[in-house]
Short mmCIF file of C-alpha atoms and ligand atoms in Angstrom, two decimals:
data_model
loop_
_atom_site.label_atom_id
_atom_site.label_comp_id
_atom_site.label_asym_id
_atom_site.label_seq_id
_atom_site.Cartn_x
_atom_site.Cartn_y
_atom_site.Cartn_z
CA UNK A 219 28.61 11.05 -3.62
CA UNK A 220 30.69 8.37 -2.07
CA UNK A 221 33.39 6.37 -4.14
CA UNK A 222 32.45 2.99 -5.42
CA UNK A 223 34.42 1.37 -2.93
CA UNK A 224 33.52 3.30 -0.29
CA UNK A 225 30.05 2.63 -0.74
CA UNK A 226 29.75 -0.62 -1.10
CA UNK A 227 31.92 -0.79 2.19
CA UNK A 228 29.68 1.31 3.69
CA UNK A 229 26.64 -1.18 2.78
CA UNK A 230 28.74 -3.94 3.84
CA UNK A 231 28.32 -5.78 0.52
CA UNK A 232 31.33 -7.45 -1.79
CA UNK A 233 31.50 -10.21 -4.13
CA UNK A 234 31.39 -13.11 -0.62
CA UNK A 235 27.76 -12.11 0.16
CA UNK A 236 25.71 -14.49 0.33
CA UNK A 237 21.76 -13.73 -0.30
CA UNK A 238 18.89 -14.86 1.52
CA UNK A 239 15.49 -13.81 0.22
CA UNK A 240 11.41 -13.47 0.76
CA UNK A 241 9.14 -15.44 -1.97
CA UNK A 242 5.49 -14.74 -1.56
CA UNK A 243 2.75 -12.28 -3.41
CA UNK A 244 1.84 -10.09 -2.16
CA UNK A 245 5.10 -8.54 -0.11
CA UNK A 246 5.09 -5.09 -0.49
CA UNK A 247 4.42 -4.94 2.96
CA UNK A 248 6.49 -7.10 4.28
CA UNK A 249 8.80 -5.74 7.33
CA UNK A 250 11.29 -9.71 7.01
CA UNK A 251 14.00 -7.42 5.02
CA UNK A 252 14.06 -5.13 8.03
CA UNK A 253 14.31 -7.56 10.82
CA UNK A 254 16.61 -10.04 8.30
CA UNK A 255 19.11 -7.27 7.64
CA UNK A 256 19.39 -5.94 10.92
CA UNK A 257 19.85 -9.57 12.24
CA UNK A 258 22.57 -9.91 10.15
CA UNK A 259 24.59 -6.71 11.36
CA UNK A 260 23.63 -7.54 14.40
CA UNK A 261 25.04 -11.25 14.25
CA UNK A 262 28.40 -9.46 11.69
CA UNK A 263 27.14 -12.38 9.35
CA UNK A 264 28.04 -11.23 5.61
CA UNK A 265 24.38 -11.73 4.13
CA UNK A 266 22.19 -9.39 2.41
CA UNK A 267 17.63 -10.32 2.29
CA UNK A 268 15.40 -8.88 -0.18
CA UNK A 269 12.25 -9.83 -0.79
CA UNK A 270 10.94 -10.97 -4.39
CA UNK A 271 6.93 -10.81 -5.69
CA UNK A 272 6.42 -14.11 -7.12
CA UNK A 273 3.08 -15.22 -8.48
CA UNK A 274 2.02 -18.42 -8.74
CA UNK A 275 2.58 -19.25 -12.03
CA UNK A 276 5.84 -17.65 -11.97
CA UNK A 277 7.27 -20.42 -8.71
CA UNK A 278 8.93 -22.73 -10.61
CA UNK A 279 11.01 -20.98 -12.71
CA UNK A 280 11.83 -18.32 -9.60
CA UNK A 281 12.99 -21.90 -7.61
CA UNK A 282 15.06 -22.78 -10.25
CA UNK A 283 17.07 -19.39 -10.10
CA UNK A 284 17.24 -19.07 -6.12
CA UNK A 285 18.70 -22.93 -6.03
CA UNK A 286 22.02 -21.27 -7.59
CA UNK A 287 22.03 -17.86 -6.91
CA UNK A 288 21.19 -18.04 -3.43
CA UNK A 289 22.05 -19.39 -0.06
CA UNK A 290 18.27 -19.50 1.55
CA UNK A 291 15.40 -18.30 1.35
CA UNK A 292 11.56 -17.44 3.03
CA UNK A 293 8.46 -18.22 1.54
CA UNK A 294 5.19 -16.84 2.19
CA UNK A 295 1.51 -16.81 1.55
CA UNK A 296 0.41 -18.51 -1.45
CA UNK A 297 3.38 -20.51 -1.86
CA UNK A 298 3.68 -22.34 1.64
CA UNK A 299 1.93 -25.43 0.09
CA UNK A 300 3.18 -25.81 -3.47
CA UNK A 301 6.67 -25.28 -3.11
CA UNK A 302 7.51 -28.77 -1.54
CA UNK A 303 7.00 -30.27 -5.15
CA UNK A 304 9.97 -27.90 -5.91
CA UNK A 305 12.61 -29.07 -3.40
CA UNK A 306 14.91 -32.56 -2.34
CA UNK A 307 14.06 -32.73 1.02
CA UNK A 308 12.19 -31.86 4.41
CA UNK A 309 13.09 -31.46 7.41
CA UNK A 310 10.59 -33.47 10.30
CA UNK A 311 8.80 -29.99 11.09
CA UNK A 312 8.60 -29.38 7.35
CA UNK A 313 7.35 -33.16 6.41
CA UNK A 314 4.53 -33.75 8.98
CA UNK A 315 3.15 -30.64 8.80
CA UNK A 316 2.66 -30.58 5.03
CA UNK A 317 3.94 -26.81 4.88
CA UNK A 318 7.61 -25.13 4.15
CA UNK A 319 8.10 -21.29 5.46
CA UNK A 320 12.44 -21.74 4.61
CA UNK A 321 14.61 -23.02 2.61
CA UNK A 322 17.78 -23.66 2.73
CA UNK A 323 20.32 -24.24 -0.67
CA UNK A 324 23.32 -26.02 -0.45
CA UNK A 325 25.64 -26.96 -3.16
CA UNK A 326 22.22 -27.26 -5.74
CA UNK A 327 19.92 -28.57 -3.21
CA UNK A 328 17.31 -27.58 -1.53
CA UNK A 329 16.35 -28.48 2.08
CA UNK A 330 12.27 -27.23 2.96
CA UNK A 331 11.77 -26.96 6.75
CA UNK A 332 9.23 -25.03 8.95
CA UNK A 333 10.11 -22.30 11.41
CA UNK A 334 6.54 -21.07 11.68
CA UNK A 335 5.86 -24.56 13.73
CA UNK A 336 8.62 -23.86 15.72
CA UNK A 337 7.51 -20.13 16.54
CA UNK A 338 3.94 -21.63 17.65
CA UNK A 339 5.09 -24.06 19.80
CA UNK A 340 7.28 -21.42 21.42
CA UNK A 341 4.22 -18.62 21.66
CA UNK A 342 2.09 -21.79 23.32
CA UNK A 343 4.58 -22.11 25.75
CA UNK A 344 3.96 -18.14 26.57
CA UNK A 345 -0.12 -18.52 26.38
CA UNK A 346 0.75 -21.35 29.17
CA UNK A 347 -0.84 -24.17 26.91
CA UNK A 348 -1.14 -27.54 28.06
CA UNK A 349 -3.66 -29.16 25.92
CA UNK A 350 -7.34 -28.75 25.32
CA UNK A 351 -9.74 -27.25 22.56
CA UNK A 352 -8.38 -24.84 19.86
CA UNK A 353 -10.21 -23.01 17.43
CA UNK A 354 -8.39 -21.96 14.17
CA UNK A 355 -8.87 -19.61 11.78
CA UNK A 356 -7.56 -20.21 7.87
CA UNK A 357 -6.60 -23.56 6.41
CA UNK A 358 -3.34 -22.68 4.67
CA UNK A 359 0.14 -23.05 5.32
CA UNK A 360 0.02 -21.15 8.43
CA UNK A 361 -3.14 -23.49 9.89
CA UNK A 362 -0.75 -26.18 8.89
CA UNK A 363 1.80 -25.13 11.06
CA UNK A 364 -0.01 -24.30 13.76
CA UNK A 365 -1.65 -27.80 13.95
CA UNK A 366 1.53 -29.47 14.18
CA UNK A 367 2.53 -27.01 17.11
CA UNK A 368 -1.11 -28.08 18.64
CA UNK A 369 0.13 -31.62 18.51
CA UNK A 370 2.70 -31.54 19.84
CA UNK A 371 1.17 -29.31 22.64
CA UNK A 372 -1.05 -32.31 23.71
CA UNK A 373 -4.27 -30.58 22.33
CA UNK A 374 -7.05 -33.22 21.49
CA UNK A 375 -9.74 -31.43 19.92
CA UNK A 376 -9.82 -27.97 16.94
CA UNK A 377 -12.78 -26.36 15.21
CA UNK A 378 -10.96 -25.30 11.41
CA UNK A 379 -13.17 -22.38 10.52
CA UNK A 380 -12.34 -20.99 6.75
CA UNK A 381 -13.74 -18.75 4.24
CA UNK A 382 -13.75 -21.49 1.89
CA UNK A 383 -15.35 -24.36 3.93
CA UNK A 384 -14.55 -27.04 1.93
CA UNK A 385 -10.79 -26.82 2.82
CA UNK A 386 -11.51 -26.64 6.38
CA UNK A 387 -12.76 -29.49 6.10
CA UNK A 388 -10.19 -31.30 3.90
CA UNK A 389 -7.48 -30.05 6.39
CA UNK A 390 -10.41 -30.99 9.57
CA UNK A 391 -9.83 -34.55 7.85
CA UNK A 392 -6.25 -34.81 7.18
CA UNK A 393 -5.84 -33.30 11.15
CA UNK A 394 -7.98 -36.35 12.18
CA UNK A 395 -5.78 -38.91 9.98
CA UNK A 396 -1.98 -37.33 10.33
CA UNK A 397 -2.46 -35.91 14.32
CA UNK A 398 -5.58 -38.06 15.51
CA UNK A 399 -7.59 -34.96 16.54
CA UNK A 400 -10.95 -34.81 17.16
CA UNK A 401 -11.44 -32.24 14.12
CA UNK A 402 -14.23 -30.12 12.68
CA UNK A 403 -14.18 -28.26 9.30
CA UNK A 404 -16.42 -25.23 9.43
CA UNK A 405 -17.18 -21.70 7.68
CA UNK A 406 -16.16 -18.46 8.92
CA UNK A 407 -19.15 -17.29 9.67
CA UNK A 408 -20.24 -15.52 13.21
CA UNK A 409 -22.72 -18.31 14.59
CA UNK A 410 -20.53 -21.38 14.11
CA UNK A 411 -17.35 -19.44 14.64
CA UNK A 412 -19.22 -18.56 18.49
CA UNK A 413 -20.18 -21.42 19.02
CA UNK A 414 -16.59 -22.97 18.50
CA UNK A 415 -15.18 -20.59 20.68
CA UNK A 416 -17.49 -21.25 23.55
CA UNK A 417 -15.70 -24.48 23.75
CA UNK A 418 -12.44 -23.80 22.94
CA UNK A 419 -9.15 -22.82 25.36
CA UNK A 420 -7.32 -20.97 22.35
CA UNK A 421 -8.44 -18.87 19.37
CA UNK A 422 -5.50 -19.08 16.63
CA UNK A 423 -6.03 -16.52 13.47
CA UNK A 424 -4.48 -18.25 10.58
CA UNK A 425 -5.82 -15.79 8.01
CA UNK A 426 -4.41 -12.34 6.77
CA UNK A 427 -7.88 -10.65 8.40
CA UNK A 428 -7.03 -7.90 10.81
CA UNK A 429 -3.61 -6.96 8.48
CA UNK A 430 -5.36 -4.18 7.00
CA UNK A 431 -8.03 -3.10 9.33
CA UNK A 432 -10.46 -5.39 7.65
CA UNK A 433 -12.19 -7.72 10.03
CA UNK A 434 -15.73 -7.86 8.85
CA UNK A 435 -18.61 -9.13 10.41
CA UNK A 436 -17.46 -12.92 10.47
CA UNK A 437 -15.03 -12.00 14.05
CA UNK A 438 -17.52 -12.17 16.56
CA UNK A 439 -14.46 -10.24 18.19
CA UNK A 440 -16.59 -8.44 21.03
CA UNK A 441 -17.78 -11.41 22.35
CA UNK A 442 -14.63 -12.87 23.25
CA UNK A 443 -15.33 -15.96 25.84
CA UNK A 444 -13.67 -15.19 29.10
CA UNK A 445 -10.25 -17.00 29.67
CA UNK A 446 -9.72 -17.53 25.94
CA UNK A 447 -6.11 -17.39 25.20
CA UNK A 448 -5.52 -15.32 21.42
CA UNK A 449 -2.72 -16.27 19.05
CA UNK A 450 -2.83 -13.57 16.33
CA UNK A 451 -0.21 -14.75 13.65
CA UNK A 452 -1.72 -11.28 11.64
CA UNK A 453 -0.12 -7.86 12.54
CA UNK A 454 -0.65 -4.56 11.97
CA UNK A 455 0.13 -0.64 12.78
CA UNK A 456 -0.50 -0.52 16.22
CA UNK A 457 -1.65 -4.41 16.70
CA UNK A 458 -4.40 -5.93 14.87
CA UNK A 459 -8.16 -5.31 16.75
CA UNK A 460 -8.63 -8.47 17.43
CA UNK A 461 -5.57 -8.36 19.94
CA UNK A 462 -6.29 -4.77 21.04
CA UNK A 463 -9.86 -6.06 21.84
CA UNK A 464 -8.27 -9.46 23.72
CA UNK A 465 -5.59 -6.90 25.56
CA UNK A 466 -8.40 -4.65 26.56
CA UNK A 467 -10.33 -7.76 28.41
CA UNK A 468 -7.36 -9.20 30.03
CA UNK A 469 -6.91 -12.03 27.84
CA UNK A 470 -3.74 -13.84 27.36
CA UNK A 471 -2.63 -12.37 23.94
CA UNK A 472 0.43 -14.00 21.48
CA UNK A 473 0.79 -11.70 18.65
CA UNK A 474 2.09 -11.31 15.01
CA UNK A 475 5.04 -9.32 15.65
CA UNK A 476 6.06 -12.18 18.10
CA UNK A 477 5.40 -14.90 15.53
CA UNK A 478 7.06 -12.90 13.03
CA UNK A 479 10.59 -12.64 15.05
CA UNK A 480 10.40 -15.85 16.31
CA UNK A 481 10.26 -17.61 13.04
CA UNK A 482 13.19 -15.14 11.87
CA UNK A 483 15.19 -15.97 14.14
CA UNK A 484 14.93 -19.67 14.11
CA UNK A 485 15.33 -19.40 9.83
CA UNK A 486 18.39 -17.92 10.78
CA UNK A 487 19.62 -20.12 12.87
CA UNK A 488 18.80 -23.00 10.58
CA UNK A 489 20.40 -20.69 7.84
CA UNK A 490 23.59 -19.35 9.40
CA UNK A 491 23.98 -21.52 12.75
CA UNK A 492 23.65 -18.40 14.28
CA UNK A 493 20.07 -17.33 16.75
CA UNK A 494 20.19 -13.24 16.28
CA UNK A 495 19.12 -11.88 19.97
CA UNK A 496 15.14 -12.08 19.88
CA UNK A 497 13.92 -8.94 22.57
CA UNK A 498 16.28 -7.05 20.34
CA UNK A 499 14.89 -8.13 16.93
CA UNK A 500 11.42 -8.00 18.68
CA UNK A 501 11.96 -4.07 19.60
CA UNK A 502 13.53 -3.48 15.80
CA UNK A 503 10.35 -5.11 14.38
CA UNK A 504 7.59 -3.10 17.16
CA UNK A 505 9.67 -0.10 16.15
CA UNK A 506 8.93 -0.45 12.45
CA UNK A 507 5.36 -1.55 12.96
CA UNK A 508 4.56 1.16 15.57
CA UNK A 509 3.86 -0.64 18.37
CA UNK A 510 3.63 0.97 21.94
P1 NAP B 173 -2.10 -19.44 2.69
O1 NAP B 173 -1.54 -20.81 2.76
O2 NAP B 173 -2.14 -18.77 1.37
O3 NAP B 173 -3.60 -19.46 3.31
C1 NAP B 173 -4.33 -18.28 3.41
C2 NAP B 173 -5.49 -18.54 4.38
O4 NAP B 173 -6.11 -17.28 4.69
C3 NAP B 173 -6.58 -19.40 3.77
O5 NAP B 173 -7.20 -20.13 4.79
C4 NAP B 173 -7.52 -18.37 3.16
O6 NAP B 173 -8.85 -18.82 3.01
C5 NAP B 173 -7.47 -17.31 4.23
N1 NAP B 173 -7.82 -15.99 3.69
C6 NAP B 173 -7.15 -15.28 2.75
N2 NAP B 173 -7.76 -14.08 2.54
C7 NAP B 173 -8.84 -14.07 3.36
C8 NAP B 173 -9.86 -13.12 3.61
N3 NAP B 173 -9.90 -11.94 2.96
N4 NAP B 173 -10.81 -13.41 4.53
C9 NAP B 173 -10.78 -14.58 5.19
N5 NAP B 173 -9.84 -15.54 5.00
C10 NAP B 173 -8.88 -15.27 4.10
O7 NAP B 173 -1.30 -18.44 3.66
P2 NAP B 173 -0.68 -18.77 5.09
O8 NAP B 173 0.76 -18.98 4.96
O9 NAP B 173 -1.51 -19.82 5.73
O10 NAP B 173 -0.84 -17.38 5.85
C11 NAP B 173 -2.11 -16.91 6.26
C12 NAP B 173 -1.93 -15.62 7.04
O11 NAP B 173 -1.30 -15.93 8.30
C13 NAP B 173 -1.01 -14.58 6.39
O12 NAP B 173 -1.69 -13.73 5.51
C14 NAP B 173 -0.53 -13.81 7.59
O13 NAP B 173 -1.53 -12.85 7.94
C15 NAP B 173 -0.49 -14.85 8.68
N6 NAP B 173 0.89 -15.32 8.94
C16 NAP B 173 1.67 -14.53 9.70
C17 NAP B 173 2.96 -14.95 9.99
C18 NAP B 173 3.82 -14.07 10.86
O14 NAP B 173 5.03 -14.23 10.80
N7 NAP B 173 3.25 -13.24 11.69
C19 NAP B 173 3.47 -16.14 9.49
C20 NAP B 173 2.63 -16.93 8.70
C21 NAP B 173 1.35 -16.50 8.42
P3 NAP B 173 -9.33 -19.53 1.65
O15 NAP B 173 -8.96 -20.98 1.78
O16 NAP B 173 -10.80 -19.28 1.62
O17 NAP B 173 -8.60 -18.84 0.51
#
């Protein structure tokens, strides 16, 4: 057994580290304390990330004790929405999309911006997007996000398909209003979802489906229109089967591993000032998700 000293020099944690942290429910699964932690090594940043199960009714009180105790922190699925009510400010990203993946706390306050915009405008810069037709799947945070990034990406014209239609077509409407798309709010279901995709240059998923192997019969996923372009912000052991499907048939394929690093990195850099090197985090991340 190491001495006490020892050990915590041998963690790399004394009484100046500063904590960053993951909000969300569930996270058990979560692999941001891997790729955090490593990123800070990496980057000899004196930081420490853990990740925190926070229920809904449990947010406001878990705000209250991160704006003192910590310098930062993530938040994820259901929380992307609600939380702005909880903070001082927003960053542009943050305040036009309607959603907040980080936040930063300084001296009591609390700063909401949105890195998961800035990792989709980055991935549609790697699917070679230019404009067009997208269809997305979810109406959530992440949907959120990803409009903004379609914005600004010149596209003109999305199909929202969600399991609960009625918020597709809430967020169909606010798209219209906020981004002037041509919007449509739709259900998940095979038929409509088809016919979207017929007519659509990208295919965003926006939902958790495909994190546990559990894509039902609502992904018409074998049918895959030729040329579509696939940004899977879900990722799994191996890569979801959607993306292993879109691989297979030579589509142009953005996935969740990506997304996941990307928006890493740029938290830390909003965080620390610091970008950690992303093929690097990338291969840490693949590693610990086992992909080939
Ligand atoms: P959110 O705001 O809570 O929204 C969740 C969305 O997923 C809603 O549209 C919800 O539909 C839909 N959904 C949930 N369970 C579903 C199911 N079993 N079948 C079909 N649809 C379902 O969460 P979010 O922040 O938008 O995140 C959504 C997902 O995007 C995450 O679970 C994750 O898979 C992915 N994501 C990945 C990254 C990454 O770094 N790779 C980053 C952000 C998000 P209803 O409206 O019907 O509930």
């Amino acid at each position: 057994m190491p001495s006490g000293e020892s050990y915590i020099r041998g963690v790399g944690i004394n009484s100046l580290t500063r904590l960053y942290c993951l909000i969300g429910d569930p996270v058990s699964k979560s692999i941001s304390p891997i790729i955090h932690n490593w990123a800070y090594s990496r980057l000899r940043t004196n930081a420490v990330y853990l990740a925190f199960r926070v229920r809904e009714d449990e947010l406001s009180r878990a705000v209250e004790g991160l704006r003192v105790l910590c310098s930062g922190f993530n938040v994820t699925i259901p929380h992307k929405t609600s939380i702005i009510r909880l903070l001082d400010d927003l960053t542009h990203e943050a305040y036009i999309s309607g959603s907040v993946n980080t936040v930063k706390a300084k001296n009591g306050e609390l700063l909401g911006h949105n890195t998961d915009a800035l990792a989709a405008l980055t991935l549609l810069d790697k699917l070679g997007c230019r404009g067009g037709v997208a269809t997305i799947l979810g109406a959530g945070g992440a949907a959120k996000s990803v409009l903004y990034a379609l914005w600004k990406k010149g596209f003109k014209k999305v199909y929202i398909h969600n399991r609960t239609e009625s918020r597709a077509k809430g967020l169909a409407e606010g798209a219209e209003k906020l981004y002037g798309f041509q919007a449509y709010g739709l259900p998940l279901e095979p038929g409509a979802l088809q016919e979207s995709l017929k007519r659509s240059d990208l295919l965003v998923n926006a939902t958790p489906l495909g994190m546990y192997e559990d894509y039902d019969k609502s992904l018409p996923i074998s049918s895959l229109p030729e040329g579509l372009r696939i940004l899977d912000l879900a990722y799994a052991r191996g890569g979801t089967r959607l993306e292993r499907e879109a691989l297979r048939r030579r589509h142009k394929v953005a996935n969740g591993v990506e997304f996941l690093v990307l928006q890493a990195a740029y938290a830390i850099d909003f965080w620390v000032g610091k970008t950690p090197p992303i093929d690097e985090m990338l291969g840490v991340a693949k590693r610990c998700l086992g992909y080939g």
